[in-house]
């Protein structure tokens, strides 16, 4: 007989609606307890970007946004609200593609993604699309802060990942992706390692945090299912702690821009 | 009190070494039993491409491969073995990038990936790199066949995903990716759905099977950990069954080639 390598994921139910100023470091331990669980060392807490952004007050009302000439031009080419495009430009270092219905931007923090990650769904009082939610200012810092506060509250050193869903080239559909990481490896680097037969490993850098972010996204479901926080249990980190920045390929090393 | 939405993943330990002609539909139920588990309806069985390819006899000895002039040219530009490059060309519809150390190919089945997915690690007697393992001829068919045989053996209709690890543009590291899917949705399409506040959902197509493939990859670990099969339990499919083909973006709809 053998014992399987078990990894369990718990999507916390009845998580409250998050508003600017709410403290996730209080809401998350409360939700863990409400779901009959206890935070353990080596657990990874995956938190949807949306509630991090909301707690950090990253909601912007479009009526206060003044589009520049560049924003008006990009809005015309993409059929998007010029004020939304203005926010995309403010969040981005550059734009990679502009076609009708789609603006692919290089966010100031290096992520390549649609609309610079700005989201307009599942916001209160937004039937008219007058509100937009930006990504957290610094998701690695958000993850670090939450990790520290969870340690203060629960006495446990958990890993924290902030995830979002990104589209990707070559494949259909979006997948969960890590934008902030704390207390957990982002990449497992096995360069120099050898396989079972003493041959160098071929694919030696694995984006562990992105795999966890995707797994958690699967458990989170869509926003209307209300499970923005997922506890992952049963995996011990075997590499040094990393950050969301580690997962961003430097432009000069990227063959596909 | 609330009950969390729990998803459990079991990486089966003590899975035997797979050789050409082995029947995975026998080895997998045996391994499930050996790990003290029972296959249940709605379980998803994620199987590493490597053992599917091995069972299907996709090992090629390079000494029998004759490189064409094109292969010699690409080998020179990529610093790769011309016989390996010949196999890459045979597996591919076209090449997207050739730089020293890297050939990015469009596989005949549409996947964009390094070396057309050909792998030389963790093969027996391959210290000299004389063997190469191709992707399964048709991973959707492999998944369908395995699903049918598991139904015959275990009396259970499980979902089956064949996964591999793919690199991706813009981000560092490889992640688990679905190349074959049977009895399970590949994409969750929520176009037309509305959010909690009656606004159209923004990101409406989620690559569910890729998220599961990434989750399983995390549990499989590296090949030397010997857990090529992962049982995922606790998620009911809520969309029609799909295929690995659904996940491949059609070239004419792809902005990044």
Short mmCIF file of C-alpha atoms in Angstrom, two decimals:
data_model
loop_
_atom_site.label_atom_id
_atom_site.label_comp_id
_atom_site.label_asym_id
_atom_site.label_seq_id
_atom_site.Cartn_x
_atom_site.Cartn_y
_atom_site.Cartn_z
CA UNK A 1 0.00 0.00 0.00
CA UNK A 2 1.05 3.57 -0.64
CA UNK A 3 -0.16 6.90 0.73
CA UNK A 4 -1.03 9.42 -1.97
CA UNK A 5 0.54 12.87 -1.99
CA UNK A 6 -2.55 14.85 -1.03
CA UNK A 7 -3.09 18.54 -1.64
CA UNK A 8 -6.39 20.02 -0.44
CA UNK A 9 -7.94 23.27 -1.54
CA UNK A 10 -10.67 24.98 0.46
CA UNK A 11 -12.71 27.72 -1.17
CA UNK A 12 -13.99 29.76 1.77
CA UNK A 13 -17.74 30.29 1.60
CA UNK A 14 -19.72 33.28 2.94
CA UNK A 15 -16.85 35.69 2.48
CA UNK A 16 -18.21 39.19 3.13
CA UNK A 17 -18.45 41.90 0.47
CA UNK A 18 -15.22 43.89 0.60
CA UNK A 19 -15.14 47.72 0.64
CA UNK A 20 -12.34 50.28 0.70
CA UNK A 21 -10.59 50.30 4.05
CA UNK A 22 -11.63 46.79 5.06
CA UNK A 23 -8.83 44.82 6.66
CA UNK A 24 -8.33 41.50 4.86
CA UNK A 25 -6.10 40.39 7.72
CA UNK A 26 -9.24 40.38 9.87
CA UNK A 27 -11.76 39.18 7.28
CA UNK A 28 -9.65 36.19 6.18
CA UNK A 29 -9.05 34.65 9.65
CA UNK A 30 -12.74 35.18 10.42
CA UNK A 31 -13.72 33.39 7.21
CA UNK A 32 -11.28 30.55 7.87
CA UNK A 33 -12.87 30.06 11.27
CA UNK A 34 -16.40 30.38 9.93
CA UNK A 35 -15.56 27.56 7.49
CA UNK A 36 -14.46 25.32 10.35
CA UNK A 37 -10.77 25.51 9.49
CA UNK A 38 -7.57 26.62 11.21
CA UNK A 39 -4.68 28.27 9.41
CA UNK A 40 -1.60 26.04 9.51
CA UNK A 41 2.06 26.61 8.81
CA UNK A 42 2.91 25.96 5.13
CA UNK A 43 -0.69 26.66 4.10
CA UNK A 44 -0.91 28.95 1.12
CA UNK A 45 -3.66 31.57 1.15
CA UNK A 46 -4.63 32.61 -2.37
CA UNK A 47 -6.55 35.89 -2.51
CA UNK A 48 -8.35 37.19 -5.58
CA UNK A 49 -6.93 40.50 -6.83
CA UNK A 50 -10.41 41.95 -6.85
CA UNK A 51 -10.83 42.00 -3.07
CA UNK A 52 -7.27 43.22 -2.53
CA UNK A 53 -7.92 46.11 -4.93
CA UNK A 54 -11.24 46.91 -3.29
CA UNK A 55 -9.78 46.87 0.22
CA UNK A 56 -6.97 49.15 -0.97
CA UNK A 57 -9.43 51.64 -2.42
CA UNK A 58 -8.47 51.18 -6.09
CA UNK A 59 -11.99 51.95 -7.35
CA UNK A 60 -12.06 54.92 -9.74
CA UNK A 61 -15.14 56.82 -10.88
CA UNK A 62 -14.87 57.46 -14.60
CA UNK A 63 -16.68 60.81 -14.43
CA UNK A 64 -13.57 62.26 -12.80
CA UNK A 65 -11.21 61.04 -15.54
CA UNK A 66 -10.17 63.45 -18.31
CA UNK A 67 -9.01 61.59 -21.47
CA UNK A 68 -5.94 62.97 -23.23
CA UNK A 69 -5.65 63.15 -27.01
CA UNK A 70 -3.77 59.81 -27.00
CA UNK A 71 -6.58 58.19 -25.00
CA UNK A 72 -9.16 59.52 -27.47
CA UNK A 73 -7.17 58.03 -30.36
CA UNK A 74 -6.76 54.59 -28.69
CA UNK A 75 -10.45 54.67 -27.68
CA UNK A 76 -11.44 55.23 -31.30
CA UNK A 77 -9.26 52.33 -32.49
CA UNK A 78 -10.49 49.95 -29.75
CA UNK A 79 -14.14 51.05 -29.44
CA UNK A 80 -13.62 51.59 -25.74
CA UNK A 81 -14.70 54.37 -23.36
CA UNK A 82 -12.00 57.10 -23.66
CA UNK A 83 -11.99 57.56 -19.89
CA UNK A 84 -11.31 53.82 -19.38
CA UNK A 85 -8.53 54.06 -21.98
CA UNK A 86 -7.09 57.01 -20.09
CA UNK A 87 -6.87 54.82 -16.97
CA UNK A 88 -5.26 52.03 -19.03
CA UNK A 89 -2.63 54.47 -20.27
CA UNK A 90 -1.98 55.73 -16.74
CA UNK A 91 -1.49 52.17 -15.50
CA UNK A 92 0.73 51.11 -18.43
CA UNK A 93 4.26 51.60 -19.60
CA UNK A 94 3.25 50.93 -23.21
CA UNK A 95 0.57 49.34 -25.36
CA UNK A 96 1.36 46.13 -27.25
CA UNK A 97 -1.77 45.76 -29.39
CA UNK A 98 -4.84 47.89 -30.06
CA UNK A 99 -7.61 46.30 -32.11
CA UNK A 100 -11.40 46.72 -31.97
CA UNK A 101 -12.54 45.43 -28.58
CA UNK A 102 -9.06 44.78 -27.19
CA UNK A 103 -6.20 46.80 -25.74
CA UNK A 104 -3.21 44.70 -24.66
CA UNK A 105 -1.00 46.76 -22.37
CA UNK A 106 2.31 46.34 -20.63
CA UNK A 107 1.43 47.32 -17.09
CA UNK A 108 3.95 49.49 -15.22
CA UNK A 109 4.77 46.39 -13.18
CA UNK A 110 5.60 44.37 -16.29
CA UNK A 111 2.50 42.20 -16.71
CA UNK A 112 1.22 41.98 -20.25
CA UNK A 113 -2.55 41.88 -20.09
CA UNK A 114 -5.82 43.16 -21.49
CA UNK A 115 -6.95 46.62 -20.31
CA UNK A 116 -3.95 46.83 -17.96
CA UNK A 117 -5.98 44.58 -15.65
CA UNK A 118 -8.73 47.14 -15.13
CA UNK A 119 -12.04 45.45 -14.39
CA UNK A 120 -15.60 46.76 -14.43
CA UNK A 121 -17.60 43.68 -13.48
CA UNK A 122 -18.90 42.76 -10.05
CA UNK A 123 -18.68 46.29 -8.71
CA UNK A 124 -21.58 47.74 -6.75
CA UNK A 125 -23.83 50.30 -8.47
CA UNK A 126 -22.00 49.82 -11.76
CA UNK A 127 -24.84 48.90 -14.14
CA UNK A 128 -23.92 52.01 -16.16
CA UNK A 129 -20.18 51.14 -16.16
CA UNK A 130 -19.20 54.35 -14.37
CA UNK A 131 -16.77 52.61 -12.01
CA UNK A 132 -13.51 50.80 -12.76
CA UNK A 133 -11.23 48.80 -10.47
CA UNK A 134 -7.45 49.07 -10.92
CA UNK A 135 -4.98 46.35 -9.95
CA UNK A 136 -3.38 46.78 -6.51
CA UNK A 137 -0.62 49.39 -6.54
CA UNK A 138 2.00 46.75 -5.56
CA UNK A 139 0.61 43.20 -5.17
CA UNK A 140 3.90 41.83 -3.82
CA UNK A 141 3.70 44.42 -1.04
CA UNK A 142 0.02 43.56 -0.51
CA UNK A 143 0.95 39.87 -0.17
CA UNK A 144 3.85 40.64 2.19
CA UNK A 145 1.66 42.83 4.37
CA UNK A 146 -1.09 40.23 4.54
CA UNK A 147 1.42 37.50 5.37
CA UNK A 148 2.81 39.58 8.22
CA UNK A 149 -0.63 40.44 9.56
CA UNK A 150 -1.76 36.80 9.37
CA UNK A 151 1.30 35.90 11.38
CA UNK A 152 0.35 38.54 13.93
CA UNK A 153 -3.29 37.40 14.04
CA UNK A 154 -2.92 33.62 13.75
CA UNK A 155 0.68 33.04 14.82
CA UNK A 156 1.30 31.10 11.60
CA UNK A 157 3.70 31.77 8.73
CA UNK A 158 1.55 31.09 5.69
CA UNK A 159 2.39 31.71 2.05
CA UNK A 160 0.27 34.36 0.36
CA UNK A 161 -0.50 34.64 -3.36
CA UNK A 162 -2.61 37.38 -4.96
CA UNK A 163 -4.08 36.02 -8.18
CA UNK A 164 -5.89 37.41 -11.18
CA UNK A 165 -7.04 35.79 -14.44
CA UNK A 166 -4.94 36.60 -17.50
CA UNK A 167 -5.48 35.80 -21.15
CA UNK A 168 -2.51 34.38 -23.05
CA UNK A 169 -1.32 34.11 -26.64
CA UNK A 170 -1.82 30.91 -28.62
CA UNK A 171 -4.46 29.47 -26.30
CA UNK A 172 -8.13 30.18 -25.66
CA UNK A 173 -9.52 31.26 -22.32
CA UNK A 174 -8.08 32.98 -19.28
CA UNK A 175 -6.31 31.19 -16.42
CA UNK A 176 -5.46 32.11 -12.85
CA UNK A 177 -2.09 33.87 -12.65
CA UNK A 178 0.00 35.06 -9.69
CA UNK A 179 0.61 38.81 -9.49
CA UNK A 180 1.76 38.98 -5.86
CA UNK A 181 3.69 36.34 -3.89
CA UNK A 182 5.01 36.34 -0.31
CA UNK A 183 6.56 33.61 1.79
CA UNK A 184 6.46 31.13 -1.03
CA UNK A 185 8.58 30.31 -4.07
CA UNK A 186 7.36 31.81 -7.34
CA UNK A 187 9.64 29.71 -9.54
CA UNK A 188 11.13 26.29 -8.82
CA UNK A 189 14.53 26.45 -10.47
CA UNK A 190 16.07 23.06 -11.14
CA UNK A 191 18.72 24.16 -13.60
CA UNK A 192 21.69 21.91 -13.11
CA UNK A 193 19.52 19.12 -11.67
CA UNK A 194 19.70 15.69 -13.28
CA UNK A 195 16.90 13.30 -14.11
CA UNK A 196 16.42 9.72 -12.89
CA UNK A 197 18.99 8.59 -15.43
CA UNK A 198 21.54 11.30 -14.69
CA UNK A 199 20.68 13.41 -17.72
CA UNK A 200 20.15 17.17 -17.33
CA UNK A 201 16.48 18.05 -16.85
CA UNK A 202 15.00 19.66 -19.92
CA UNK A 203 12.34 21.96 -18.50
CA UNK A 204 13.96 23.17 -15.36
CA UNK A 205 12.16 26.30 -14.26
CA UNK A 206 8.56 25.70 -13.18
CA UNK A 207 6.23 28.61 -12.39
CA UNK A 208 4.99 27.07 -9.17
CA UNK A 209 3.09 30.15 -7.98
CA UNK A 210 1.25 30.41 -11.30
CA UNK A 211 0.26 26.75 -11.02
CA UNK A 212 -1.15 27.42 -7.54
CA UNK A 213 -2.85 30.58 -8.79
CA UNK A 214 -4.51 28.57 -11.56
CA UNK A 215 -5.54 25.82 -9.15
CA UNK A 216 -7.07 28.40 -6.81
CA UNK A 217 -8.83 30.16 -9.69
CA UNK A 218 -10.53 26.86 -10.45
CA UNK A 219 -11.80 26.70 -6.86
CA UNK A 220 -12.70 30.39 -6.68
CA UNK A 221 -14.98 30.04 -9.69
CA UNK A 222 -16.56 33.15 -11.11
CA UNK A 223 -16.95 36.20 -8.91
CA UNK A 224 -20.67 35.62 -8.48
CA UNK A 225 -19.87 32.42 -6.61
CA UNK A 226 -18.24 34.51 -3.90
CA UNK A 227 -15.18 32.46 -2.99
CA UNK A 228 -12.36 34.99 -3.38
CA UNK A 229 -10.09 33.26 -0.84
CA UNK A 230 -8.74 29.72 -1.20
CA UNK A 231 -6.67 27.90 1.38
CA UNK A 232 -4.24 25.37 -0.12
CA UNK A 233 -2.86 22.75 2.22
CA UNK A 234 -0.37 19.96 1.85
CA UNK A 235 2.58 21.30 -0.07
CA UNK A 236 5.84 22.21 1.52
CA UNK A 237 7.90 24.84 -0.25
CA UNK A 238 11.24 23.45 -1.36
CA UNK A 239 12.78 26.57 -2.83
CA UNK A 240 13.54 30.02 -1.45
CA UNK A 241 10.72 32.52 -1.17
CA UNK A 242 10.04 34.53 -4.28
CA UNK A 243 7.87 37.35 -5.53
CA UNK A 244 5.39 38.06 -8.26
CA UNK A 245 8.11 40.04 -10.03
CA UNK A 246 10.09 36.80 -10.55
CA UNK A 247 7.35 35.58 -12.88
CA UNK A 248 7.56 38.54 -15.27
CA UNK A 249 9.89 37.91 -18.21
CA UNK A 250 12.13 40.85 -18.98
CA UNK A 251 11.19 42.42 -22.33
CA UNK A 252 14.68 41.95 -23.77
CA UNK A 253 14.40 38.19 -23.13
CA UNK A 254 10.95 37.91 -24.68
CA UNK A 255 10.65 36.68 -28.25
CA UNK A 256 6.95 37.43 -28.60
CA UNK A 257 6.16 41.12 -28.37
CA UNK B 1 -20.85 28.27 10.13
CA UNK B 2 -20.13 27.52 6.51
CA UNK B 3 -18.76 24.49 4.72
CA UNK B 4 -15.82 25.26 2.43
CA UNK B 5 -15.88 24.27 -1.22
CA UNK B 6 -13.28 21.51 -1.04
CA UNK B 7 -11.28 20.17 -3.96
CA UNK B 8 -8.79 17.39 -3.19
CA UNK B 9 -5.89 16.29 -5.33
CA UNK B 10 -4.20 12.94 -4.86
CA UNK B 11 -0.81 12.36 -6.46
CA UNK B 12 -0.62 8.57 -6.78
CA UNK B 13 2.60 7.19 -5.34
CA UNK B 14 4.50 4.07 -6.45
CA UNK B 15 3.31 4.34 -10.02
CA UNK B 16 5.24 1.77 -12.07
CA UNK B 17 7.71 2.67 -14.80
CA UNK B 18 5.77 2.73 -18.09
CA UNK B 19 6.99 1.04 -21.25
CA UNK B 20 5.64 0.76 -24.79
CA UNK B 21 2.54 -1.42 -24.90
CA UNK B 22 1.65 -1.01 -21.24
CA UNK B 23 -2.04 -0.48 -20.67
CA UNK B 24 -2.64 2.67 -18.62
CA UNK B 25 -6.24 1.56 -18.17
CA UNK B 26 -4.87 -1.28 -16.03
CA UNK B 27 -1.98 0.53 -14.36
CA UNK B 28 -4.08 3.51 -13.25
CA UNK B 29 -6.87 1.57 -11.47
CA UNK B 30 -4.18 -0.58 -9.80
CA UNK B 31 -2.37 2.55 -8.61
CA UNK B 32 -5.60 4.11 -7.36
CA UNK B 33 -6.27 0.98 -5.32
CA UNK B 34 -2.68 0.76 -4.08
CA UNK B 35 -3.07 4.32 -2.78
CA UNK B 36 -6.16 3.33 -0.81
CA UNK B 37 -8.56 5.23 -3.10
CA UNK B 38 -11.59 4.39 -5.22
CA UNK B 39 -12.36 6.11 -8.50
CA UNK B 40 -15.60 8.10 -8.22
CA UNK B 41 -17.93 9.65 -10.74
CA UNK B 42 -16.93 13.28 -11.51
CA UNK B 43 -13.33 12.58 -10.49
CA UNK B 44 -10.85 13.94 -12.99
CA UNK B 45 -7.81 11.79 -13.74
CA UNK B 46 -4.88 13.90 -14.93
CA UNK B 47 -2.19 11.87 -16.68
CA UNK B 48 1.26 13.20 -17.56
CA UNK B 49 1.90 13.23 -21.30
CA UNK B 50 5.15 11.39 -20.73
CA UNK B 51 3.55 8.12 -19.65
CA UNK B 52 0.89 8.34 -22.36
CA UNK B 53 3.61 8.79 -24.98
CA UNK B 54 5.66 5.94 -23.54
CA UNK B 55 2.70 3.55 -23.41
CA UNK B 56 1.87 4.47 -27.01
CA UNK B 57 5.40 3.71 -28.16
CA UNK B 58 6.38 7.26 -29.14
CA UNK B 59 10.06 6.75 -28.29
CA UNK B 60 12.34 7.35 -31.28
CA UNK B 61 16.01 6.38 -31.53
CA UNK B 62 17.91 9.26 -33.08
CA UNK B 63 20.39 6.99 -34.87
CA UNK B 64 17.60 6.03 -37.26
CA UNK B 65 16.72 9.66 -38.14
CA UNK B 66 18.14 11.22 -41.33
CA UNK B 67 18.24 15.03 -41.16
CA UNK B 68 17.19 16.94 -44.26
CA UNK B 69 18.97 20.06 -45.46
CA UNK B 70 16.34 22.20 -43.67
CA UNK B 71 16.98 20.33 -40.43
CA UNK B 72 20.73 20.89 -40.79
CA UNK B 73 20.11 24.61 -41.27
CA UNK B 74 17.78 24.93 -38.25
CA UNK B 75 20.19 22.82 -36.17
CA UNK B 76 23.02 25.22 -37.01
CA UNK B 77 20.92 28.25 -36.02
CA UNK B 78 19.67 26.65 -32.77
CA UNK B 79 22.77 24.66 -31.72
CA UNK B 80 20.64 21.52 -31.55
CA UNK B 81 21.22 17.94 -32.72
CA UNK B 82 20.19 17.87 -36.42
CA UNK B 83 18.39 14.56 -35.90
CA UNK B 84 16.33 16.06 -33.05
CA UNK B 85 15.56 19.05 -35.28
CA UNK B 86 14.45 16.65 -38.01
CA UNK B 87 11.93 15.15 -35.58
CA UNK B 88 10.77 18.65 -34.58
CA UNK B 89 10.16 19.46 -38.25
CA UNK B 90 8.27 16.21 -38.77
CA UNK B 91 6.03 16.97 -35.79
CA UNK B 92 5.42 20.60 -36.77
CA UNK B 93 3.41 22.57 -39.26
CA UNK B 94 5.82 25.49 -39.04
CA UNK B 95 8.50 27.07 -36.88
CA UNK B 96 7.75 30.35 -35.11
CA UNK B 97 11.18 31.23 -33.69
CA UNK B 98 14.68 29.77 -34.04
CA UNK B 99 17.38 31.22 -31.79
CA UNK B 100 20.43 29.62 -30.15
CA UNK B 101 19.14 27.02 -27.71
CA UNK B 102 15.47 27.35 -28.61
CA UNK B 103 13.16 26.22 -31.41
CA UNK B 104 9.53 27.30 -30.94
CA UNK B 105 7.33 25.24 -33.23
CA UNK B 106 3.67 25.12 -34.18
CA UNK B 107 2.88 21.45 -33.69
CA UNK B 108 0.69 19.79 -36.30
CA UNK B 109 -2.08 19.78 -33.70
CA UNK B 110 -1.80 23.55 -33.21
CA UNK B 111 0.09 23.83 -29.92
CA UNK B 112 2.84 26.41 -29.93
CA UNK B 113 5.70 25.03 -27.88
CA UNK B 114 9.43 24.50 -27.57
CA UNK B 115 10.90 21.58 -29.56
CA UNK B 116 7.41 20.55 -30.74
CA UNK B 117 7.04 18.99 -27.28
CA UNK B 118 9.83 16.46 -27.86
CA UNK B 119 11.48 15.48 -24.59
CA UNK B 120 14.75 13.72 -23.84
CA UNK B 121 14.77 13.66 -20.04
CA UNK B 122 13.73 10.79 -17.80
CA UNK B 123 14.08 8.17 -20.53
CA UNK B 124 15.85 4.91 -19.77
CA UNK B 125 19.38 4.42 -21.12
CA UNK B 126 19.48 7.97 -22.42
CA UNK B 127 22.61 9.39 -20.78
CA UNK B 128 23.97 9.97 -24.30
CA UNK B 129 20.74 11.60 -25.52
CA UNK B 130 20.14 9.02 -28.24
CA UNK B 131 16.42 8.68 -27.50
CA UNK B 132 13.63 11.21 -27.86
CA UNK B 133 9.97 11.02 -26.84
CA UNK B 134 7.33 12.57 -29.09
CA UNK B 135 3.95 13.83 -27.90
CA UNK B 136 1.08 11.35 -28.24
CA UNK B 137 -0.20 11.14 -31.81
CA UNK B 138 -3.65 12.40 -30.74
CA UNK B 139 -3.95 13.22 -27.00
CA UNK B 140 -7.71 13.84 -27.25
CA UNK B 141 -8.10 10.31 -28.60
CA UNK B 142 -5.77 9.00 -25.88
CA UNK B 143 -7.93 10.71 -23.24
CA UNK B 144 -11.16 9.41 -24.80
CA UNK B 145 -9.82 5.86 -24.96
CA UNK B 146 -8.61 5.96 -21.36
CA UNK B 147 -11.95 7.38 -20.21
CA UNK B 148 -13.80 4.56 -21.95
CA UNK B 149 -11.48 1.89 -20.57
CA UNK B 150 -11.74 3.31 -17.04
CA UNK B 151 -15.50 3.10 -17.39
CA UNK B 152 -15.15 -0.54 -18.47
CA UNK B 153 -12.73 -1.35 -15.62
CA UNK B 154 -14.15 0.73 -12.77
CA UNK B 155 -17.75 1.32 -13.86
CA UNK B 156 -17.24 5.07 -13.38
CA UNK B 157 -17.42 7.95 -15.84
CA UNK B 158 -14.40 10.04 -14.92
CA UNK B 159 -13.00 13.03 -16.72
CA UNK B 160 -9.54 12.52 -18.23
CA UNK B 161 -6.94 15.20 -18.95
CA UNK B 162 -3.54 14.57 -20.52
CA UNK B 163 -1.18 17.34 -19.39
CA UNK B 164 2.26 18.58 -20.34
CA UNK B 165 4.28 21.60 -19.20
CA UNK B 166 4.47 24.48 -21.68
CA UNK B 167 6.49 27.66 -21.63
CA UNK B 168 4.64 30.87 -22.42
CA UNK B 169 5.45 34.37 -23.66
CA UNK B 170 5.75 37.28 -21.25
CA UNK B 171 6.17 35.12 -18.17
CA UNK B 172 8.97 33.03 -16.70
CA UNK B 173 8.73 29.30 -16.09
CA UNK B 174 6.62 26.50 -17.52
CA UNK B 175 3.15 25.56 -16.26
CA UNK B 176 0.97 22.48 -16.60
CA UNK B 177 -1.19 22.67 -19.73
CA UNK B 178 -3.95 20.40 -21.07
CA UNK B 179 -3.25 18.74 -24.43
CA UNK B 180 -5.96 16.08 -24.28
CA UNK B 181 -9.40 16.30 -22.64
CA UNK B 182 -12.26 13.79 -22.44
CA UNK B 183 -15.49 13.81 -20.49
CA UNK B 184 -14.81 17.23 -19.05
CA UNK B 185 -15.21 20.83 -20.20
CA UNK B 186 -12.07 22.44 -21.60
CA UNK B 187 -13.47 25.98 -21.57
CA UNK B 188 -16.18 27.44 -19.36
CA UNK B 189 -17.95 29.89 -21.61
CA UNK B 190 -19.98 32.49 -19.78
CA UNK B 191 -20.42 34.95 -22.61
CA UNK B 192 -23.80 36.57 -22.18
CA UNK B 193 -23.77 35.91 -18.43
CA UNK B 194 -24.26 38.83 -16.06
CA UNK B 195 -22.45 39.62 -12.85
CA UNK B 196 -23.92 40.08 -9.36
CA UNK B 197 -25.01 43.58 -10.37
CA UNK B 198 -26.48 42.63 -13.72
CA UNK B 199 -23.53 43.87 -15.75
CA UNK B 200 -22.05 41.65 -18.48
CA UNK B 201 -19.12 39.58 -17.21
CA UNK B 202 -15.81 40.90 -18.51
CA UNK B 203 -13.65 37.77 -18.72
CA UNK B 204 -16.11 35.22 -19.80
CA UNK B 205 -14.18 32.28 -21.18
CA UNK B 206 -12.10 30.43 -18.59
CA UNK B 207 -9.69 27.66 -19.59
CA UNK B 208 -10.88 25.28 -16.92
CA UNK B 209 -8.93 22.27 -18.20
CA UNK B 210 -5.69 24.26 -18.26
CA UNK B 211 -6.31 25.35 -14.67
CA UNK B 212 -6.76 21.70 -13.67
CA UNK B 213 -3.70 20.71 -15.70
CA UNK B 214 -1.65 23.34 -13.85
CA UNK B 215 -3.01 22.24 -10.49
CA UNK B 216 -2.13 18.63 -11.26
CA UNK B 217 1.33 19.60 -12.49
CA UNK B 218 1.94 21.15 -9.10
CA UNK B 219 1.05 17.83 -7.43
CA UNK B 220 2.92 15.70 -9.99
CA UNK B 221 6.14 17.56 -9.24
CA UNK B 222 9.16 16.79 -11.33
CA UNK B 223 9.37 13.49 -13.14
CA UNK B 224 11.87 12.13 -10.65
CA UNK B 225 9.21 12.29 -7.96
CA UNK B 226 7.27 9.66 -9.85
CA UNK B 227 3.68 10.86 -9.53
CA UNK B 228 2.54 11.01 -13.15
CA UNK B 229 -1.14 10.48 -12.28
CA UNK B 230 -3.23 12.82 -10.15
CA UNK B 231 -6.81 12.23 -9.09
CA UNK B 232 -8.83 15.43 -8.61
CA UNK B 233 -12.00 15.16 -6.59
CA UNK B 234 -14.72 17.57 -5.69
CA UNK B 235 -15.60 19.56 -8.78
CA UNK B 236 -18.69 18.93 -10.80
CA UNK B 237 -18.51 19.91 -14.45
CA UNK B 238 -21.05 22.57 -15.27
CA UNK B 239 -20.44 22.91 -18.98
CA UNK B 240 -20.55 20.48 -21.89
CA UNK B 241 -17.63 18.16 -22.44
CA UNK B 242 -14.80 19.61 -24.49
CA UNK B 243 -11.49 18.62 -26.00
CA UNK B 244 -7.89 19.71 -25.95
CA UNK B 245 -8.48 21.20 -29.41
CA UNK B 246 -10.86 23.77 -27.89
CA UNK B 247 -7.93 25.31 -26.03
CA UNK B 248 -5.87 26.02 -29.15
CA UNK B 249 -6.41 29.52 -30.54
CA UNK B 250 -6.80 29.59 -34.29
CA UNK B 251 -3.80 31.32 -35.90
CA UNK B 252 -5.97 33.90 -37.65
CA UNK B 253 -7.35 34.98 -34.26
CA UNK B 254 -3.94 35.22 -32.64
CA UNK B 255 -2.28 38.63 -32.34
CA UNK B 256 1.08 37.30 -31.13
CA UNK B 257 2.84 35.16 -33.74
#
